[in-house]
Amino acid sequence: GGKISPVEFDKASTEGRWASFAFRGLDKNRDGSLSADEWKASKGTRSNFEKHGAQVSFPADFETLAPWLVAVQRAEKKR
């Protein structure tokens, strides 16, 4: 897989709702931001990001992470 870029998506779409759900699952302390430690704990999502070359710096809020979550999700579906 080549490197991917963050994508635009509709928050009301299935992808948007999935991204919101995924983010909430990763944000263990519910502060609206993912810390590096929370990210380290997310083995499945993190390994998919690494596989597709998605680079995100932490802490990251939903607005920052969601376009990457959707991009990685789309890349996984293409496999």
Coordinates of C-alpha atoms in Angstrom, one line a residue:
G1 CA 0.0 0.0 0.0
G2 CA 1.1 3.5 -0.8
K3 CA 0.8 6.4 1.5
I4 CA -2.7 7.8 1.9
S5 CA -4.0 11.3 2.7
P6 CA -6.8 12.4 4.9
V7 CA -10.1 12.6 3.0
E8 CA -13.3 14.7 3.1
F9 CA -16.4 12.9 4.2
D10 CA -20.0 13.7 5.3
K11 CA -20.3 13.5 9.1
A12 CA -23.9 12.3 8.6
S13 CA -22.9 9.5 6.3
T14 CA -22.3 5.9 7.4
E15 CA -18.6 6.6 7.2
G16 CA -19.0 9.7 9.3
R17 CA -21.0 7.9 12.0
W18 CA -18.5 5.1 12.0
A19 CA -15.6 7.6 12.4
S20 CA -17.4 9.1 15.4
F21 CA -18.0 5.7 16.9
A22 CA -14.4 4.7 16.4
F23 CA -13.0 7.9 17.8
R24 CA -15.2 7.6 20.9
G25 CA -13.9 4.0 21.4
L26 CA -10.3 5.2 21.2
D27 CA -10.8 8.3 23.5
K28 CA -10.8 6.3 26.7
N29 CA -11.0 9.3 29.1
R30 CA -13.6 11.0 27.0
D31 CA -11.8 14.4 26.9
G32 CA -12.4 14.8 23.1
S33 CA -8.8 14.3 22.3
L34 CA -6.6 11.3 21.7
S35 CA -3.4 11.2 23.6
A36 CA -0.3 9.3 22.5
D37 CA -1.0 6.8 25.2
E38 CA -4.6 6.3 24.1
W39 CA -3.3 5.8 20.5
K40 CA -0.7 3.3 21.7
A41 CA -3.5 1.2 23.3
S42 CA -5.4 1.0 19.9
K43 CA -3.5 -1.9 18.4
G44 CA -5.9 -2.7 15.5
T45 CA -6.5 0.9 14.4
R46 CA -2.9 1.8 14.9
S47 CA -1.6 -1.1 12.8
N48 CA -4.0 -0.2 10.0
F49 CA -2.7 3.4 10.1
E50 CA 0.9 2.1 9.9
K51 CA 0.1 -0.3 7.1
H52 CA -1.2 2.5 5.0
G53 CA 1.4 5.1 5.9
A54 CA -1.1 7.4 7.7
Q55 CA 0.9 9.9 9.8
V56 CA -0.9 11.7 12.6
S57 CA 0.6 13.6 15.5
F58 CA -0.9 13.4 19.0
P59 CA -2.8 14.7 20.8
A60 CA -5.4 14.7 18.1
D61 CA -9.1 15.8 18.2
F62 CA -11.9 14.3 16.2
E63 CA -11.6 17.0 13.5
T64 CA -7.9 16.0 13.0
L65 CA -8.3 12.3 13.2
A66 CA -11.6 11.6 11.5
P67 CA -10.4 12.3 7.9
W68 CA -7.6 9.8 8.5
L69 CA -9.9 7.2 10.1
V70 CA -12.1 7.4 7.0
A71 CA -9.1 7.3 4.6
V72 CA -7.7 4.2 6.3
Q73 CA -11.2 2.6 6.4
R74 CA -11.6 3.1 2.6
A75 CA -8.1 1.7 1.9
E76 CA -8.9 -1.4 4.0
K77 CA -12.1 -1.9 2.0
K78 CA -10.1 -1.9 -1.3
R79 CA -7.9 -4.7 -0.3

